[in-house]
GROMACS .gro file of C-alpha atoms in nm:
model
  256
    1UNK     CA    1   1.732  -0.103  -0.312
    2UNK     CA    2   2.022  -0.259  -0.122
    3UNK     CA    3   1.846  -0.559  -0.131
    4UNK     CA    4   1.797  -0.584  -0.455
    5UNK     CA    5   2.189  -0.520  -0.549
    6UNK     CA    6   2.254  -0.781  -0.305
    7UNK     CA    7   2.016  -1.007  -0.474
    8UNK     CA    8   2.154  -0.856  -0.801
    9UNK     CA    9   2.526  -0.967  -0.722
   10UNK     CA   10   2.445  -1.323  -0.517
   11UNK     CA   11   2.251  -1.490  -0.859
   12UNK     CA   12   2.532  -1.287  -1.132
   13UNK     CA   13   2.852  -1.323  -0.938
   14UNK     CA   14   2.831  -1.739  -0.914
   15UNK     CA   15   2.639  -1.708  -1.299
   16UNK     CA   16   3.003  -1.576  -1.400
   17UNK     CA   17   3.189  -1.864  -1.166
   18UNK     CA   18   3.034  -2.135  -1.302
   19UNK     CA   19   3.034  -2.014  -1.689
   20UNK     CA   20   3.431  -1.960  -1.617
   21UNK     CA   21   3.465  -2.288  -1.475
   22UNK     CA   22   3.274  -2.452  -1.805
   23UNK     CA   23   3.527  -2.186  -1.997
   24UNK     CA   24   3.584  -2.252  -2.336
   25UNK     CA   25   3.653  -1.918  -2.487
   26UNK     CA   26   4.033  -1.979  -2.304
   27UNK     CA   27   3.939  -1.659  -2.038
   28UNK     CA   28   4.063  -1.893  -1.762
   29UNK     CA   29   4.445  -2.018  -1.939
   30UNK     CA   30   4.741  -2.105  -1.752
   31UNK     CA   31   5.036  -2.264  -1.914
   32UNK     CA   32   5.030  -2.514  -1.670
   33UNK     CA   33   4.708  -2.743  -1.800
   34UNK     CA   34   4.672  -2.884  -1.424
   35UNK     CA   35   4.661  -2.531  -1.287
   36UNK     CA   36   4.381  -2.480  -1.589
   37UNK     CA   37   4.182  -2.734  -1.479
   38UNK     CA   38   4.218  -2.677  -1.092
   39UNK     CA   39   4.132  -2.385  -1.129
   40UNK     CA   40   3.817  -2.399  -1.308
   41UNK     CA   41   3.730  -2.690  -1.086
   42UNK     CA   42   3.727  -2.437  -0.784
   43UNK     CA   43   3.583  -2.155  -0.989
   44UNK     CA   44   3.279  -2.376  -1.063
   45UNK     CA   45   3.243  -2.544  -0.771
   46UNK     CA   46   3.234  -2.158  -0.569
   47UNK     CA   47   2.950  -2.060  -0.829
   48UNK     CA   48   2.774  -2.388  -0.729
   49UNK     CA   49   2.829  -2.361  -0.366
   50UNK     CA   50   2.684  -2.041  -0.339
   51UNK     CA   51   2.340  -2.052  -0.561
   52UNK     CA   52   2.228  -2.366  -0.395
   53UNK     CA   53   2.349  -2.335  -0.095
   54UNK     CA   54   2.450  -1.944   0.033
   55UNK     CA   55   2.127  -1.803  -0.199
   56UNK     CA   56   1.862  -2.064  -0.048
   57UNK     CA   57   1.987  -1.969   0.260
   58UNK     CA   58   1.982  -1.586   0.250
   59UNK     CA   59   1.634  -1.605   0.074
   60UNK     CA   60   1.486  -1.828   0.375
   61UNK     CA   61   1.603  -1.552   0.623
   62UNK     CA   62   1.436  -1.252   0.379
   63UNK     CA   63   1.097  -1.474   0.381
   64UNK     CA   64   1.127  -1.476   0.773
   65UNK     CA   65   1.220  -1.106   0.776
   66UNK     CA   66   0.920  -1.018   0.577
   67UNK     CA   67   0.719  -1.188   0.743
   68UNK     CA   68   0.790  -1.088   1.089
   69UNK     CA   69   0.777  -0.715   0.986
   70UNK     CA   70   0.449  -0.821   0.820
   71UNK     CA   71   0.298  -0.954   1.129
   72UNK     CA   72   0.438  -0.650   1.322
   73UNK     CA   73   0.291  -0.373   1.101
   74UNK     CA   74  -0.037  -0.559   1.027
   75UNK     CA   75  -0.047  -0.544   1.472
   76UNK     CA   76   0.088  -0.189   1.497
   77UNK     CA   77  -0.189  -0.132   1.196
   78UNK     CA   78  -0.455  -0.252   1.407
   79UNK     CA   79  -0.374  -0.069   1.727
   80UNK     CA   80  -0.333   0.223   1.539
   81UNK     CA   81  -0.704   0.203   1.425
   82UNK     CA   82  -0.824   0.138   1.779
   83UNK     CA   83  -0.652   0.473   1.917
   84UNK     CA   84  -0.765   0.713   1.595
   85UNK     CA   85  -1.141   0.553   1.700
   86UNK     CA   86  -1.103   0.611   2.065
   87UNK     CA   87  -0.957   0.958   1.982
   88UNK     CA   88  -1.240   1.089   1.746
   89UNK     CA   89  -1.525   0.919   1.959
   90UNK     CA   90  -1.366   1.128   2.240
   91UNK     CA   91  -1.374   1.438   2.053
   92UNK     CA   92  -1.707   1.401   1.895
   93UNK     CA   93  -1.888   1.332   2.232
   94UNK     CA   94  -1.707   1.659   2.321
   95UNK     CA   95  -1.886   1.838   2.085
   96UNK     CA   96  -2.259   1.723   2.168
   97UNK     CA   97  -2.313   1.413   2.030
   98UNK     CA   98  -2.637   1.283   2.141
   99UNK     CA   99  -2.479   0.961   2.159
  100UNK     CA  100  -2.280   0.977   2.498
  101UNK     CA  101  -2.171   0.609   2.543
  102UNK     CA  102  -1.910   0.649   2.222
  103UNK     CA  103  -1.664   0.388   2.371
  104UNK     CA  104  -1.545   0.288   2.042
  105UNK     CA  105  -1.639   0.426   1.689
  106UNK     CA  106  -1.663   0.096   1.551
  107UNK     CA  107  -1.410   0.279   1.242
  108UNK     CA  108  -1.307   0.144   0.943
  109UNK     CA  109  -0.963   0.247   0.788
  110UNK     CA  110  -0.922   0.165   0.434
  111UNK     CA  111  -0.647   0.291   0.212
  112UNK     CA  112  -0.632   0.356  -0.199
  113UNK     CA  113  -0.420   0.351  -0.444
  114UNK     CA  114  -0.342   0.445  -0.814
  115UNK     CA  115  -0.452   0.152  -0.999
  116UNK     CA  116  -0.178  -0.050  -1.163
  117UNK     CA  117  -0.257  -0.015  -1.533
  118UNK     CA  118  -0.096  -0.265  -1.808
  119UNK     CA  119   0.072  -0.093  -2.157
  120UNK     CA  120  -0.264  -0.107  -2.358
  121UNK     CA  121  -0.432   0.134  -2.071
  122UNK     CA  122  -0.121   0.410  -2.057
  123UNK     CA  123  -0.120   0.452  -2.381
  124UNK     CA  124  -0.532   0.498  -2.458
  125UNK     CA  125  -0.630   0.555  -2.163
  126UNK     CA  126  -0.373   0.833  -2.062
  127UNK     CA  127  -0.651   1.016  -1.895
  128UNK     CA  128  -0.786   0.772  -1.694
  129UNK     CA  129  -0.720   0.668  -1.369
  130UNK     CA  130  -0.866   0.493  -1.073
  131UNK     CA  131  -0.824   0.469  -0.750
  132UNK     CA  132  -0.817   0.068  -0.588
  133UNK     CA  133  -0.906  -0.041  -0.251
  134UNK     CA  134  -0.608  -0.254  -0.046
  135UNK     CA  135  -0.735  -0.486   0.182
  136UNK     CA  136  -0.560  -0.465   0.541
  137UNK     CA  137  -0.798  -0.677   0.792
  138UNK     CA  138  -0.640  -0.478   1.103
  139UNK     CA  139  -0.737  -0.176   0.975
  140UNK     CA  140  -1.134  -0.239   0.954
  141UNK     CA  141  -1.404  -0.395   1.110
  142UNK     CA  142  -1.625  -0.467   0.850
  143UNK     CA  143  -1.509  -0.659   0.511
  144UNK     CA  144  -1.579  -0.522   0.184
  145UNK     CA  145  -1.380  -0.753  -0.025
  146UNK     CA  146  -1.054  -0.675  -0.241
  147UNK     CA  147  -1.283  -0.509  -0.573
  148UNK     CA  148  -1.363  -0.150  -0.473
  149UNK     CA  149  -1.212   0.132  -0.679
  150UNK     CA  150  -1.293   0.455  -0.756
  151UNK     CA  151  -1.240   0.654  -1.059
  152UNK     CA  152  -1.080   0.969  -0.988
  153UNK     CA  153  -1.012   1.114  -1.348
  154UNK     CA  154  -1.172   1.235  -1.577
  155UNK     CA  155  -1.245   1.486  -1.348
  156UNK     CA  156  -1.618   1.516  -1.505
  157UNK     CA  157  -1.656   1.084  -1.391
  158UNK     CA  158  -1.467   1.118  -1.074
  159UNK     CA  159  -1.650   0.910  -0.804
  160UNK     CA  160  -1.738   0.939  -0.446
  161UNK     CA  161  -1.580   1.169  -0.157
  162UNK     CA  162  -1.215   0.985  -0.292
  163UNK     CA  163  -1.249   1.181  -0.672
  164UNK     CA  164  -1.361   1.517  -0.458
  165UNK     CA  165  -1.052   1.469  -0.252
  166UNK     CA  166  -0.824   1.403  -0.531
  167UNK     CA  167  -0.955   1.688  -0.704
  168UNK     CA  168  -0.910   1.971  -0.467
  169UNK     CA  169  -0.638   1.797  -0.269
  170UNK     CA  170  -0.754   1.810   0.051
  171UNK     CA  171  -0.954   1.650   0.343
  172UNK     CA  172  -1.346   1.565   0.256
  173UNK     CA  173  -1.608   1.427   0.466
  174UNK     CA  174  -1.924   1.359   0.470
  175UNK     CA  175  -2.127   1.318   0.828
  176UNK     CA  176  -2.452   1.219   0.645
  177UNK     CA  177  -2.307   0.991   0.366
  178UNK     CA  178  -2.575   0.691   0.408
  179UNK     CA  179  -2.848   0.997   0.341
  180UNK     CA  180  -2.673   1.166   0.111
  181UNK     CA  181  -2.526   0.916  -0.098
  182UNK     CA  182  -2.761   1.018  -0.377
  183UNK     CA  183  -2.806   1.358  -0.312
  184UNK     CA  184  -2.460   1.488  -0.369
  185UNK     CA  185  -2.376   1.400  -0.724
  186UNK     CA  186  -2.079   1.131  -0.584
  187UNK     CA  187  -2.167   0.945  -0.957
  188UNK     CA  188  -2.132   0.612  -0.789
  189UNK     CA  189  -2.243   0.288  -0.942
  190UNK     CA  190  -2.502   0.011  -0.756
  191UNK     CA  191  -2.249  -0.215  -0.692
  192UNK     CA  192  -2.044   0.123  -0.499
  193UNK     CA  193  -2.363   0.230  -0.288
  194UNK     CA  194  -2.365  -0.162  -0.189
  195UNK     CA  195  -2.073  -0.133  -0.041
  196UNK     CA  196  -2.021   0.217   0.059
  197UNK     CA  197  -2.429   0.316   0.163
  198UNK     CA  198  -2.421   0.172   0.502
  199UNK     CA  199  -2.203   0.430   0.666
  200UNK     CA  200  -2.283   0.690   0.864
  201UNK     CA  201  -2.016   0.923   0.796
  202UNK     CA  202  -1.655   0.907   0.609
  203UNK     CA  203  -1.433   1.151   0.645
  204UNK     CA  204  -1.127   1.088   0.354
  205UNK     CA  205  -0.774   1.204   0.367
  206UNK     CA  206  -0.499   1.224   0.035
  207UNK     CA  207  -0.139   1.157   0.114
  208UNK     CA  208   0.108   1.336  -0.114
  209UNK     CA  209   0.431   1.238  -0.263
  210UNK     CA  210   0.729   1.393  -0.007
  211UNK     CA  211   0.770   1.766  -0.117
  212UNK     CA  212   0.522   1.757  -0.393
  213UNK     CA  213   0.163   1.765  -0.435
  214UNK     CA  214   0.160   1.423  -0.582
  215UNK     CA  215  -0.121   1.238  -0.398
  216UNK     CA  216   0.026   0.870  -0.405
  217UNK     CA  217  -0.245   0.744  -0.164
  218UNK     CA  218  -0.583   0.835  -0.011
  219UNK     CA  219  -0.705   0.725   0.344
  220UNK     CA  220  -1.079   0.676   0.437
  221UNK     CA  221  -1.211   0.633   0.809
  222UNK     CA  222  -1.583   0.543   0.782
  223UNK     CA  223  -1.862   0.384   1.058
  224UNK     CA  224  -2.178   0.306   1.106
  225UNK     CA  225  -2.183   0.482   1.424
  226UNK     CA  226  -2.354   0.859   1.367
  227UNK     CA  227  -2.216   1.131   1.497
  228UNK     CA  228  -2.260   1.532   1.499
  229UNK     CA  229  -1.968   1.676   1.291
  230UNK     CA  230  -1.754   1.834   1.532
  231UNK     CA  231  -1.616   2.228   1.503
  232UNK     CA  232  -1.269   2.297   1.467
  233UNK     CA  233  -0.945   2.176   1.364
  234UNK     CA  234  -0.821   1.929   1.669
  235UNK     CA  235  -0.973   1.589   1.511
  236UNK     CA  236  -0.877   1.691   1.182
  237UNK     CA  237  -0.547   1.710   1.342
  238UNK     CA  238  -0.568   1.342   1.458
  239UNK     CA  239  -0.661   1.208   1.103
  240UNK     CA  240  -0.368   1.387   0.921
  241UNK     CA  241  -0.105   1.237   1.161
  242UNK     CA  242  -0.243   0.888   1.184
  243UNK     CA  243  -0.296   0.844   0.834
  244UNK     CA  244   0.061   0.956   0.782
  245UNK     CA  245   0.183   0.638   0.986
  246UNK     CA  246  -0.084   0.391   0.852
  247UNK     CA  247   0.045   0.497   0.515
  248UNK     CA  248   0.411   0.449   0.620
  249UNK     CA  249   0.314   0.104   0.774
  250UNK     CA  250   0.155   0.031   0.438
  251UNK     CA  251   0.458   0.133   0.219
  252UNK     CA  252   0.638  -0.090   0.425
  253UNK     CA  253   0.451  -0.376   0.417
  254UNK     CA  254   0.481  -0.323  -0.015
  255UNK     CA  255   0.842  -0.255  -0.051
  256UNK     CA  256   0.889  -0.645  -0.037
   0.00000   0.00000   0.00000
């Protein structure tokens, strides 16, 4: 927000400068007509100075500033989803998985959010909503494109393990997905199994609002790597935290 005021008061303050300097609605009047005109010389030539030169200059230094923290989040992003793999394939193998050479789970972190919907949709389509797919490449290993979404209400159409998680607010997973993908009534279109069928287990996380139960985001974690699903509460543990800080990275990298 202090950006924006700053933003707010760099492009109105010289706006005001340069109409005062062009006055002639006699706001700027001194008896003196040189003093007039001197000084709405300097008032106009301030609001020039500083919206093509000051304003260029401060916006050049926000682009590198965004950038940067881009480039830093989209790396802290990526480590993030090497140590949430290497802790889970830890604690799976812990728990009997047949596969003992987990050194990395190969996981894919994707995160979801409301869709943006235009005026038309808010006011017909009050009762709809969907949940759509942003693409961070540090956070996966395998591409699915930008297109995914998943509708979450109507609760009767919700879709996938994402509408079960934003109905009953809390973690789902799935350790068989790829098998039972049509056997669990996720209502999921062709083009959805495409994309979703080839892992071998998700487990999906919401994120709520601070202090409400307002779920502003949901967090999957899928692979193609099978595993047993593992008793108690420790890697649930590990989920919850790290998708707290992937979603903070991500609100970061948005509040542009």
């Amino acid at each position: 927000m202090n950006v924006f005021y700053r933003r707010l008061f760099l492009y109105v303050v010289p706006a005001i400068l340069i109409f005062l300097g062009y006055d002639k609605l006699g706001l700027v009047k001194f008896e003196n007509e040189e003093t007039n005109t001197l000084v709405k010389l300097s008032l106009f030539c301030s609001g020039f100075f500083v919206i093509n030169l000051i304003v260029p200059i401060l916006n050049e230094k926000d682009k590198k500033r965004i950038s940067d923290l881009t480039d830093s989040l989209e790396k802290a992003s990526g480590n993030i989803r090497k140590i949430v793999s290497g802790e889970l394939g830890a604690l799976f193998k812990e728990k009997g998985n047949p596969i003992v050479n987990i050194t990395d789970l190969q996981l894919n972190i994707r995160i979801y959010v409301p869709e943006k919907r235009n005026l038309y949709d808010r006011i017909f389509n009050c009762k709809s909503l969907y949940f759509q797919y942003v693409n961070y490449d540090s956070l996966h290993v395998k591409d699915i494109g930008d297109d995914l979404r998943f509708q979450v209400l109507p609760k009767e159409k919700a879709q996938g393990l994402i509408g079960k998680v934003y109905d009953c607010k809390s973690i789902k997973y799935d350790f068989q997905l790829n098998e039972n993908i049509e056997k669990k009534g996720y209502n999921l279109t062709e083009s959805q199994k495409d994309i979703t069928g080839y892992s071998k287990f998700a487990i999906v996380t919401p994120i709520f609002k601070k202090r409400t139960d307002k779920i502003i985001a949901i967090v999957t974690l899928d692979s193609e790597i099978e595993v047993i699903q593992p008793a108690g509460q420790k890697w649930r543990d590990v989920i919850i935290t790290h998708c707290k800080i992937i979603h903070k990275n991500h609100t970061l990298l948005n509040s542009k």
